[in-house]
Amino acid sequence: MMKKICFLIIAACMVLSACSNKTNNIKFSEFDFEYVPVSEITDTYSKTFNLEYDHFTIRDSVRISDVSSVSRTSYKPSDGFLFNEEQNLVDYMNGSSVDLDKVVIGKDEMGEYHQLNANNDYPYFTDYDGGSIVWIKDEDAEAFFLTNENITVKRYYCCNTFDDEKYKLKDCEMSISEAIEKSAEFSEGLRKFGYPQMSPFEIRVEKINDTYAFRIDMMQQDNGVPLRAANSGFEGRESSINDVFTGRLSKINANPVGYTVLINSESGIGCFRNNENVFCKYEKENIDKVITPYSALRYIDDNLSDNSNYEVDYIGLENKIYWVDPETGVYSSTPMWTVSLYNPTEEKLYYALVDCETGDFSFYSQSSGNINL
C-alpha cells in the first residue's frame, strides 16, 4: 500500500557531497559511540550544541524534543480507519453533506481515483489506489496543493524556535502560530474518525505570486517520538532479517505517518492529504540505553566529505517504520537519530540517519530547488 503513495516521491541517495558524486567521499569510519540510559538523554543536549563540528554548523533555532522512552516496536495499520468512515470524513471536511454517489472514474498522472465534482466545482476529493485521500476546498487551494513546482520559501520544525511572522493569505494575514493552532483544532476533529492524536511537526510557508499558504505535516508520535515511513526503494541492498538498515541503503522513502493540511485562508483547512497509514502498536520492547545525540552528530561529521559544508536545522529521534511481513501486515520500526542538513550552495536538503542502538548510518536526499531556508 505504502509504495503507491503519491506526491511524496523522494529521490534517495547515500552519497552526500557538496561538489562530488564519488562514493569514496563517504568512508563509514570506525567509531566508538557513547551510550547513556534513556532517562539521561535530555541531560546530553547541552553538550550536543556546545561541541564544534568540521562539516556543519547547528542553527541557533534548533531544539531537540524531550524523549521519555525508546523502543523497538512493531505496528499494524488501523484497518479501515479511513474508508469505513469515508462519508462522514468528507462531510466533516466539507462542513456540509456531500453525495458520494456523484463520482466519476478517471485516470491521470497520479493514478486511479474517483473524484467528486469533476467539472471543476469545489470542493472535491479523490481516493487514490493504495489508500490515500485528498480533499481540496477550492481552486486557490488546489493551486498550492497540487503544484509540481517548488514554491517553499520558509520551512520550520515545530520543535524549534522561530519568529512568529505573519503572512498574507488570500483573504487575511495569519501568523505561523495561528496556522499551527488551526491545524491542531482540525486534528482533534478527526479523532472521531479513527485517527490517533496527531501533532504539528513541520510547517512550510509557500508562495504563488503575492499570496502565501501554510503547509503543515501532522504526525503520529509514540511518547514524543515521531513515526516516519521508510519502506521503499531497497534495490540492491544487503540487509539482515532483523534490521532493514543493515548494509547501507541506496534509497529510502520517508513519508511522515499522518497527514498534511494546507491553510490558505481565514476559514482554515483548504486541503487535506493522508500521507501514510495510521498505525496501532503490535509488540513493543523498550530500549534501555541509546547513542547520545552528540555522538551521532560526531559520527555524521566524521563521515561527510572533506569539502562538505552544511547547516543543521533539525535534530530529533524518530521511529522509521518499514514493511516486514506481507502475510500478517506487521511493520517494524527502528529508532534513529535524524538530522536535517541544508546545503546552501546546492540549495538542497538531506537527511542523515544514525540507528540509536547500532550506529548504522544512512543518507537520503529530500528536495532541491529554489528554497530560501
Short mmCIF file of C-alpha atoms in Angstrom, two decimals, residues 100 109 129 206 215 232 318:
data_model
loop_
_atom_site.label_atom_id
_atom_site.label_comp_id
_atom_site.label_asym_id
_atom_site.label_seq_id
_atom_site.Cartn_x
_atom_site.Cartn_y
_atom_site.Cartn_z
CA LEU A 100 -20.51 10.37 -2.58
CA GLU A 109 -0.70 11.20 -13.73
CA ASP A 129 -5.11 3.39 -5.23
CA GLU A 206 4.65 28.59 0.32
CA ARG A 215 1.55 23.51 4.53
CA SER A 232 10.56 1.66 -0.38
CA GLU A 318 12.38 9.27 15.09
#
